[in-house]
């Protein structure tokens, strides 16, 4: 195979192996456990696994690590497939650890026959208490010297359901004094009397991840088993399993840094908690950092992939600013999203010297002039955004204020003459006059105004609900607080809005740049149009 220029340390390793003949092709796998939905961190792993395979004209499998029936569900398998399709990746083969249960079992029996595994009666607590520490060796199990015959019999009994959960385990016989705790006679099989979503009640013993994973990698012909850094200390065990089970194909494990993002939870355990405690509406809530959530939010998959590409592949863990991710969303939508006008918490404005109505034109997307313009109407009564009118304007307020001039986007310059307040002090209506020779496109007045605001015709609009989202986590960075303290209890804000009419006929799920407000996706719920925030307009991200 022709050598390619390496852009990260994984590719450097592969190039070396290709040139010295250690490997002749690249076959990776993405190995989710179906115990939750994929999150943005998994997107990075997906990009690395599928991206590396593609670069070397290799292939990437989808591999479900379904070795724990108490936590896994079929619905997650389906959701994961959908997420991967959304990102546009195509897996070569799909496999489940459970497809290999027979092979894994046989290899465990082989280890016993070779005197390299034993059945242990210690409880999980006892095993932990005897494991030792980083500075002290562990204590050998009193069951370690059982004969091969006895171990074979007991393991078969385990398989035949003669013991309760936790009563007996199979452990690899390695070295209780190893400086690597993972090599201190790790548990490789346990009893779990829970039906499995694929194998039913065929099995009541299940292999541990550290035992199953290298075997499954080998059986699939994986050349490079790419995983996150927390498995670095497990690599000696991975290699021990490969060597001692005698499997013929030998994959290589390489670890890369996990993706962490500020203000973002990146652990299925916590995401599950948010769902179960009802903090969010489910795994696909638009505030969730799950791929399902991002998709529902309206995040373009192209933006997510570009982000993963740009952050690269590192060997050391770090935290990426959430603003950097948003930057790619904005970049994509600025190019691709049509513009629309929506006024939040609308304020009624009456143009006292105007009668009738007329059509005005505004660009669909100034980034793509070839798309042309869309038509809006302008009439005697319009709405503006609450933020665009001030009774007590601060200095340099160039939006609508008494005695001030402002341009209505695509229409006229208007002068505000007066306003009427409600009893509670809120603005009831604003009165303006329009300047007839200031029409956009044919302005002959020579008048210069400092502010342009958007508006919606009060005689031709569609009411919408506006949903704005805050981060689920309050603090920008993690400083050791309790998770519940970090949780932002006010991450959903609902406002009323009025939208220009064409939003009504636009397709559901279409993303828009709402002028001066942000990027929003159109959703429809119970016949009601919801404009759901994707991301704000302003790029707060400053490259460090
Ligand atoms: P979590 O801790 O969120 O539950 P996990 O690692 O247990 O995640 P798996 O389903 O086992 O989830 O992960 C599948 C693959 O995705 C693994 O190879 C894992 O290393 C990788 N992965 C998980 N989280 C991240 C992350 N934040 N950044 C990069 N890769 C990740
Ligand atoms: Mg895991």
mmCIF file of N, CA and C in Angstrom, residues 171-269:
data_model
loop_
_atom_site.group_PDB
_atom_site.id
_atom_site.type_symbol
_atom_site.label_atom_id
_atom_site.label_comp_id
_atom_site.label_asym_id
_atom_site.label_seq_id
_atom_site.Cartn_x
_atom_site.Cartn_y
_atom_site.Cartn_z
ATOM 1 N N UNK A 171 -11.106 -16.081 36.954
ATOM 2 C CA UNK A 171 -10.048 -15.066 36.933
ATOM 3 C C UNK A 171 -8.853 -15.578 36.144
ATOM 4 N N UNK A 172 -8.219 -14.645 35.424
ATOM 5 C CA UNK A 172 -6.968 -15.010 34.750
ATOM 6 C C UNK A 172 -5.894 -15.129 35.822
ATOM 7 N N UNK A 173 -5.025 -16.122 35.659
ATOM 8 C CA UNK A 173 -3.940 -16.297 36.626
ATOM 9 C C UNK A 173 -2.706 -15.612 36.042
ATOM 10 N N UNK A 174 -2.461 -14.367 36.483
ATOM 11 C CA UNK A 174 -1.334 -13.647 35.885
ATOM 12 C C UNK A 174 -0.280 -13.350 36.956
ATOM 13 N N UNK A 175 -0.449 -12.272 37.711
ATOM 14 C CA UNK A 175 0.614 -11.932 38.668
ATOM 15 C C UNK A 175 0.069 -10.938 39.687
ATOM 16 N N UNK A 176 -0.140 -11.408 40.933
ATOM 17 C CA UNK A 176 -0.700 -10.530 41.958
ATOM 18 C C UNK A 176 0.296 -9.461 42.409
ATOM 19 N N UNK A 177 1.541 -9.579 41.970
ATOM 20 C CA UNK A 177 2.545 -8.583 42.361
ATOM 21 C C UNK A 177 2.861 -7.629 41.213
ATOM 22 N N UNK A 178 2.147 -7.774 40.107
ATOM 23 C CA UNK A 178 2.441 -6.914 38.958
ATOM 24 C C UNK A 178 2.267 -5.447 39.333
ATOM 25 N N UNK A 179 3.184 -4.593 38.880
ATOM 26 C CA UNK A 179 2.999 -3.158 39.131
ATOM 27 C C UNK A 179 1.720 -2.638 38.455
ATOM 28 N N UNK A 180 1.252 -3.331 37.452
ATOM 29 C CA UNK A 180 0.000 -2.946 36.788
ATOM 30 C C UNK A 180 -1.153 -3.715 37.428
ATOM 31 N N UNK A 181 -2.025 -2.972 38.119
ATOM 32 C CA UNK A 181 -3.102 -3.613 38.882
ATOM 33 C C UNK A 181 -4.031 -4.427 37.979
ATOM 34 N N UNK A 182 -4.146 -4.011 36.722
ATOM 35 C CA UNK A 182 -5.016 -4.753 35.802
ATOM 36 C C UNK A 182 -4.539 -6.175 35.555
ATOM 37 N N UNK A 183 -3.266 -6.420 35.857
ATOM 38 C CA UNK A 183 -2.725 -7.769 35.629
ATOM 39 C C UNK A 183 -2.778 -8.638 36.891
ATOM 40 N N UNK A 184 -3.343 -8.094 37.976
ATOM 41 C CA UNK A 184 -3.413 -8.880 39.214
ATOM 42 C C UNK A 184 -4.649 -9.796 39.171
ATOM 43 N N UNK A 185 -4.486 -10.881 38.511
ATOM 44 C CA UNK A 185 -5.525 -11.905 38.382
ATOM 45 C C UNK A 185 -6.919 -11.314 38.106
ATOM 46 N N UNK A 186 -7.051 -10.578 36.994
ATOM 47 C CA UNK A 186 -8.330 -9.920 36.706
ATOM 48 C C UNK A 186 -9.467 -10.915 36.493
ATOM 49 N N UNK A 187 -10.650 -10.506 36.880
ATOM 50 C CA UNK A 187 -11.850 -11.298 36.612
ATOM 51 C C UNK A 187 -12.090 -11.283 35.109
ATOM 52 N N UNK A 188 -12.335 -12.430 34.513
ATOM 53 C CA UNK A 188 -12.618 -12.445 33.074
ATOM 54 C C UNK A 188 -14.021 -12.976 32.739
ATOM 55 N N UNK A 189 -14.667 -13.621 33.711
ATOM 56 C CA UNK A 189 -16.046 -14.090 33.490
ATOM 57 C C UNK A 189 -16.815 -13.941 34.784
ATOM 58 N N UNK A 190 -18.093 -13.596 34.664
ATOM 59 C CA UNK A 190 -18.920 -13.500 35.872
ATOM 60 C C UNK A 190 -20.293 -14.095 35.586
ATOM 61 N N UNK A 191 -21.005 -14.373 36.658
ATOM 62 C CA UNK A 191 -22.349 -14.933 36.542
ATOM 63 C C UNK A 191 -23.351 -13.784 36.558
ATOM 64 N N UNK A 192 -24.205 -13.712 35.544
ATOM 65 C CA UNK A 192 -25.306 -12.731 35.552
ATOM 66 C C UNK A 192 -26.563 -13.432 35.042
ATOM 67 N N UNK A 193 -27.527 -13.583 35.918
ATOM 68 C CA UNK A 193 -28.776 -14.247 35.520
ATOM 69 C C UNK A 193 -29.773 -13.220 34.992
ATOM 70 N N UNK A 194 -29.390 -12.542 33.947
ATOM 71 C CA UNK A 194 -30.310 -11.591 33.326
ATOM 72 C C UNK A 194 -30.386 -11.959 31.857
ATOM 73 N N UNK A 195 -31.602 -12.076 31.301
ATOM 74 C CA UNK A 195 -31.687 -12.421 29.885
ATOM 75 C C UNK A 195 -31.010 -11.340 29.036
ATOM 76 N N UNK A 196 -30.347 -11.800 28.007
ATOM 77 C CA UNK A 196 -29.619 -10.899 27.117
ATOM 78 C C UNK A 196 -30.512 -10.534 25.940
ATOM 79 N N UNK A 197 -30.437 -9.272 25.476
ATOM 80 C CA UNK A 197 -31.343 -8.830 24.403
ATOM 81 C C UNK A 197 -31.120 -9.560 23.087
ATOM 82 N N UNK A 198 -29.999 -10.275 22.935
ATOM 83 C CA UNK A 198 -29.799 -11.017 21.699
ATOM 84 C C UNK A 198 -29.713 -12.524 21.931
ATOM 85 N N UNK A 199 -29.121 -12.925 23.049
ATOM 86 C CA UNK A 199 -28.933 -14.369 23.237
ATOM 87 C C UNK A 199 -29.934 -14.955 24.238
ATOM 88 N N UNK A 200 -30.870 -14.118 24.677
ATOM 89 C CA UNK A 200 -31.908 -14.614 25.590
ATOM 90 C C UNK A 200 -31.312 -15.183 26.859
ATOM 91 N N UNK A 201 -31.768 -16.417 27.227
ATOM 92 C CA UNK A 201 -31.197 -16.992 28.452
ATOM 93 C C UNK A 201 -30.233 -18.135 28.138
ATOM 94 N N UNK A 202 -29.651 -18.066 26.933
ATOM 95 C CA UNK A 202 -28.691 -19.092 26.554
ATOM 96 C C UNK A 202 -27.481 -19.066 27.498
ATOM 97 N N UNK A 203 -27.094 -17.860 27.898
ATOM 98 C CA UNK A 203 -25.914 -17.717 28.750
ATOM 99 C C UNK A 203 -26.298 -17.108 30.095
ATOM 100 N N UNK A 204 -25.632 -17.596 31.143
ATOM 101 C CA UNK A 204 -25.773 -16.895 32.422
ATOM 102 C C UNK A 204 -24.391 -16.526 32.937
ATOM 103 N N UNK A 205 -23.379 -16.713 32.072
ATOM 104 C CA UNK A 205 -22.056 -16.172 32.388
ATOM 105 C C UNK A 205 -21.670 -15.238 31.247
ATOM 106 N N UNK A 206 -21.040 -14.149 31.601
ATOM 107 C CA UNK A 206 -20.678 -13.145 30.607
ATOM 108 C C UNK A 206 -19.215 -12.740 30.758
ATOM 109 N N UNK A 207 -18.500 -12.619 29.636
ATOM 110 C CA UNK A 207 -17.088 -12.221 29.712
ATOM 111 C C UNK A 207 -16.967 -10.749 30.078
ATOM 112 N N UNK A 208 -15.908 -10.388 30.769
ATOM 113 C CA UNK A 208 -15.633 -8.990 31.074
ATOM 114 C C UNK A 208 -15.087 -8.320 29.816
ATOM 115 N N UNK A 209 -15.282 -7.012 29.773
ATOM 116 C CA UNK A 209 -14.809 -6.220 28.628
ATOM 117 C C UNK A 209 -13.351 -6.530 28.272
ATOM 118 N N UNK A 210 -12.486 -6.525 29.290
ATOM 119 C CA UNK A 210 -11.049 -6.693 29.030
ATOM 120 C C UNK A 210 -10.702 -8.048 28.415
ATOM 121 N N UNK A 211 -11.555 -9.020 28.638
ATOM 122 C CA UNK A 211 -11.309 -10.331 28.046
ATOM 123 C C UNK A 211 -11.978 -10.431 26.672
ATOM 124 N N UNK A 212 -13.204 -9.960 26.599
ATOM 125 C CA UNK A 212 -13.965 -10.091 25.357
ATOM 126 C C UNK A 212 -13.408 -9.218 24.234
ATOM 127 N N UNK A 213 -13.004 -7.995 24.606
ATOM 128 C CA UNK A 213 -12.670 -7.031 23.554
ATOM 129 C C UNK A 213 -11.511 -7.464 22.647
ATOM 130 N N UNK A 214 -10.376 -7.851 23.233
ATOM 131 C CA UNK A 214 -9.272 -8.275 22.337
ATOM 132 C C UNK A 214 -9.652 -9.491 21.484
ATOM 133 N N UNK A 215 -10.415 -10.393 22.051
ATOM 134 C CA UNK A 215 -10.811 -11.584 21.281
ATOM 135 C C UNK A 215 -11.713 -11.178 20.119
ATOM 136 N N UNK A 216 -12.691 -10.321 20.416
ATOM 137 C CA UNK A 216 -13.605 -9.886 19.354
ATOM 138 C C UNK A 216 -12.862 -9.086 18.284
ATOM 139 N N UNK A 217 -11.930 -8.236 18.699
ATOM 140 C CA UNK A 217 -11.117 -7.502 17.722
ATOM 141 C C UNK A 217 -10.403 -8.495 16.809
ATOM 142 N N UNK A 218 -9.794 -9.489 17.432
ATOM 143 C CA UNK A 218 -9.033 -10.479 16.673
ATOM 144 C C UNK A 218 -9.930 -11.239 15.696
ATOM 145 N N UNK A 219 -11.099 -11.670 16.186
ATOM 146 C CA UNK A 219 -12.020 -12.460 15.345
ATOM 147 C C UNK A 219 -12.506 -11.660 14.132
ATOM 148 N N UNK A 220 -12.596 -10.344 14.311
ATOM 149 C CA UNK A 220 -13.061 -9.508 13.197
ATOM 150 C C UNK A 220 -11.930 -9.118 12.246
ATOM 151 N N UNK A 221 -10.709 -9.447 12.622
ATOM 152 C CA UNK A 221 -9.579 -9.065 11.773
ATOM 153 C C UNK A 221 -9.195 -7.608 11.921
ATOM 154 N N UNK A 222 -9.524 -7.032 13.069
ATOM 155 C CA UNK A 222 -9.176 -5.622 13.314
ATOM 156 C C UNK A 222 -7.656 -5.499 13.387
ATOM 157 N N UNK A 223 -7.131 -4.471 12.695
ATOM 158 C CA UNK A 223 -5.678 -4.263 12.761
ATOM 159 C C UNK A 223 -5.327 -3.270 13.855
ATOM 160 N N UNK A 224 -6.156 -2.228 13.993
ATOM 161 C CA UNK A 224 -5.878 -1.181 14.965
ATOM 162 C C UNK A 224 -7.113 -0.939 15.811
ATOM 163 N N UNK A 225 -6.983 -1.261 17.089
ATOM 164 C CA UNK A 225 -8.090 -1.118 18.016
ATOM 165 C C UNK A 225 -7.918 0.220 18.716
ATOM 166 N N UNK A 226 -8.604 1.249 18.194
ATOM 167 C CA UNK A 226 -8.390 2.611 18.682
ATOM 168 C C UNK A 226 -9.362 2.896 19.823
ATOM 169 N N UNK A 227 -8.840 3.359 20.934
ATOM 170 C CA UNK A 227 -9.705 3.625 22.084
ATOM 171 C C UNK A 227 -9.164 4.810 22.863
ATOM 172 N N UNK A 228 -9.871 5.182 23.911
ATOM 173 C CA UNK A 228 -9.481 6.377 24.660
ATOM 174 C C UNK A 228 -8.463 6.044 25.746
ATOM 175 N N UNK A 229 -7.823 7.108 26.216
ATOM 176 C CA UNK A 229 -6.654 6.980 27.108
ATOM 177 C C UNK A 229 -6.855 6.157 28.371
ATOM 178 N N UNK A 230 -8.093 6.131 28.876
ATOM 179 C CA UNK A 230 -8.282 5.397 30.137
ATOM 180 C C UNK A 230 -8.007 3.901 29.959
ATOM 181 N N UNK A 231 -7.868 3.460 28.718
ATOM 182 C CA UNK A 231 -7.561 2.038 28.481
ATOM 183 C C UNK A 231 -6.065 1.773 28.325
ATOM 184 N N UNK A 232 -5.279 2.826 28.462
ATOM 185 C CA UNK A 232 -3.836 2.666 28.298
ATOM 186 C C UNK A 232 -3.294 1.616 29.273
ATOM 187 N N UNK A 233 -3.726 1.712 30.544
ATOM 188 C CA UNK A 233 -3.250 0.758 31.560
ATOM 189 C C UNK A 233 -3.817 -0.645 31.349
ATOM 190 N N UNK A 234 -4.802 -0.751 30.473
ATOM 191 C CA UNK A 234 -5.383 -2.061 30.195
ATOM 192 C C UNK A 234 -4.664 -2.740 29.015
ATOM 193 N N UNK A 235 -3.843 -1.976 28.331
ATOM 194 C CA UNK A 235 -3.204 -2.539 27.131
ATOM 195 C C UNK A 235 -2.378 -3.795 27.432
ATOM 196 N N UNK A 236 -1.609 -3.814 28.558
ATOM 197 C CA UNK A 236 -0.861 -5.053 28.853
ATOM 198 C C UNK A 236 -1.795 -6.261 29.005
ATOM 199 N N UNK A 237 -2.982 -6.030 29.544
ATOM 200 C CA UNK A 237 -3.940 -7.133 29.681
ATOM 201 C C UNK A 237 -4.500 -7.522 28.309
ATOM 202 N N UNK A 238 -4.774 -6.503 27.499
ATOM 203 C CA UNK A 238 -5.235 -6.736 26.122
ATOM 204 C C UNK A 238 -4.225 -7.652 25.410
ATOM 205 N N UNK A 239 -2.958 -7.280 25.535
ATOM 206 C CA UNK A 239 -1.918 -8.069 24.862
ATOM 207 C C UNK A 239 -1.755 -9.455 25.501
ATOM 208 N N UNK A 240 -1.935 -9.530 26.817
ATOM 209 C CA UNK A 240 -1.842 -10.817 27.506
ATOM 210 C C UNK A 240 -2.922 -11.775 26.957
ATOM 211 N N UNK A 241 -4.133 -11.237 26.807
ATOM 212 C CA UNK A 241 -5.230 -12.070 26.305
ATOM 213 C C UNK A 241 -4.920 -12.558 24.889
ATOM 214 N N UNK A 242 -4.446 -11.639 24.051
ATOM 215 C CA UNK A 242 -4.108 -12.011 22.670
ATOM 216 C C UNK A 242 -3.033 -13.115 22.663
ATOM 217 N N UNK A 243 -1.979 -12.921 23.461
ATOM 218 C CA UNK A 243 -0.895 -13.904 23.480
ATOM 219 C C UNK A 243 -1.337 -15.245 24.053
ATOM 220 N N UNK A 244 -2.048 -15.198 25.180
ATOM 221 C CA UNK A 244 -2.303 -16.429 25.932
ATOM 222 C C UNK A 244 -3.506 -17.232 25.468
ATOM 223 N N UNK A 245 -4.426 -16.591 24.752
ATOM 224 C CA UNK A 245 -5.519 -17.385 24.182
ATOM 225 C C UNK A 245 -5.049 -18.009 22.873
ATOM 226 N N UNK A 246 -3.944 -17.487 22.338
ATOM 227 C CA UNK A 246 -3.387 -18.062 21.117
ATOM 228 C C UNK A 246 -4.182 -17.731 19.861
ATOM 229 N N UNK A 247 -4.977 -16.668 19.898
ATOM 230 C CA UNK A 247 -5.721 -16.307 18.679
ATOM 231 C C UNK A 247 -4.711 -15.963 17.585
ATOM 232 N N UNK A 248 -5.073 -16.279 16.350
ATOM 233 C CA UNK A 248 -4.058 -16.158 15.302
ATOM 234 C C UNK A 248 -3.866 -14.721 14.828
ATOM 235 N N UNK A 249 -4.944 -13.959 14.748
ATOM 236 C CA UNK A 249 -4.793 -12.575 14.288
ATOM 237 C C UNK A 249 -4.538 -11.660 15.486
ATOM 238 N N UNK A 250 -3.492 -10.824 15.401
ATOM 239 C CA UNK A 250 -3.106 -10.000 16.545
ATOM 240 C C UNK A 250 -3.310 -8.513 16.276
ATOM 241 N N UNK A 251 -4.390 -7.961 16.788
ATOM 242 C CA UNK A 251 -4.627 -6.524 16.621
ATOM 243 C C UNK A 251 -3.760 -5.705 17.575
ATOM 244 N N UNK A 252 -3.650 -4.422 17.302
ATOM 245 C CA UNK A 252 -2.863 -3.547 18.172
ATOM 246 C C UNK A 252 -3.750 -2.447 18.740
ATOM 247 N N UNK A 253 -3.711 -2.299 20.045
ATOM 248 C CA UNK A 253 -4.490 -1.239 20.683
ATOM 249 C C UNK A 253 -3.691 0.055 20.718
ATOM 250 N N UNK A 254 -4.331 1.145 20.293
ATOM 251 C CA UNK A 254 -3.687 2.474 20.371
ATOM 252 C C UNK A 254 -4.676 3.425 21.042
ATOM 253 N N UNK A 255 -4.202 4.193 22.007
ATOM 254 C CA UNK A 255 -5.087 5.071 22.761
ATOM 255 C C UNK A 255 -4.924 6.530 22.339
ATOM 256 N N UNK A 256 -6.023 7.246 22.327
ATOM 257 C CA UNK A 256 -5.994 8.687 22.040
ATOM 258 C C UNK A 256 -6.788 9.414 23.129
ATOM 259 N N UNK A 257 -6.657 10.739 23.161
ATOM 260 C CA UNK A 257 -7.295 11.522 24.235
ATOM 261 C C UNK A 257 -8.799 11.630 24.035
ATOM 262 N N UNK A 258 -9.515 11.553 25.131
ATOM 263 C CA UNK A 258 -10.960 11.758 25.127
ATOM 264 C C UNK A 258 -11.264 13.193 24.784
ATOM 265 N N UNK A 259 -12.377 13.419 24.184
ATOM 266 C CA UNK A 259 -12.834 14.790 23.954
ATOM 267 C C UNK A 259 -13.590 15.266 25.189
ATOM 268 N N UNK A 260 -13.189 16.401 25.720
ATOM 269 C CA UNK A 260 -13.942 17.055 26.789
ATOM 270 C C UNK A 260 -14.264 18.452 26.312
ATOM 271 N N UNK A 261 -15.454 18.928 26.626
ATOM 272 C CA UNK A 261 -15.869 20.257 26.188
ATOM 273 C C UNK A 261 -16.430 21.020 27.384
ATOM 274 N N UNK A 262 -16.096 22.295 27.489
ATOM 275 C CA UNK A 262 -16.604 23.099 28.606
ATOM 276 C C UNK A 262 -18.130 23.121 28.590
ATOM 277 N N UNK A 263 -18.738 23.279 29.760
ATOM 278 C CA UNK A 263 -20.193 23.348 29.920
ATOM 279 C C UNK A 263 -20.932 22.111 29.409
ATOM 280 N N UNK A 264 -20.220 21.019 29.211
ATOM 281 C CA UNK A 264 -20.841 19.865 28.567
ATOM 282 C C UNK A 264 -20.567 18.579 29.347
ATOM 283 N N UNK A 265 -21.607 17.820 29.582
ATOM 284 C CA UNK A 265 -21.455 16.534 30.258
ATOM 285 C C UNK A 265 -21.134 15.496 29.201
ATOM 286 N N UNK A 266 -20.113 14.713 29.458
ATOM 287 C CA UNK A 266 -19.716 13.752 28.432
ATOM 288 C C UNK A 266 -19.602 12.362 29.033
ATOM 289 N N UNK A 267 -20.621 11.945 29.705
ATOM 290 C CA UNK A 267 -20.602 10.620 30.289
ATOM 291 C C UNK A 267 -22.031 10.093 30.270
ATOM 292 N N UNK A 268 -22.158 8.884 29.729
ATOM 293 C CA UNK A 268 -23.488 8.305 29.605
ATOM 294 C C UNK A 268 -24.193 8.183 30.951
ATOM 295 N N UNK A 269 -23.380 7.927 31.991
ATOM 296 C CA UNK A 269 -23.957 7.754 33.311
ATOM 297 C C UNK A 269 -24.735 9.015 33.741
#
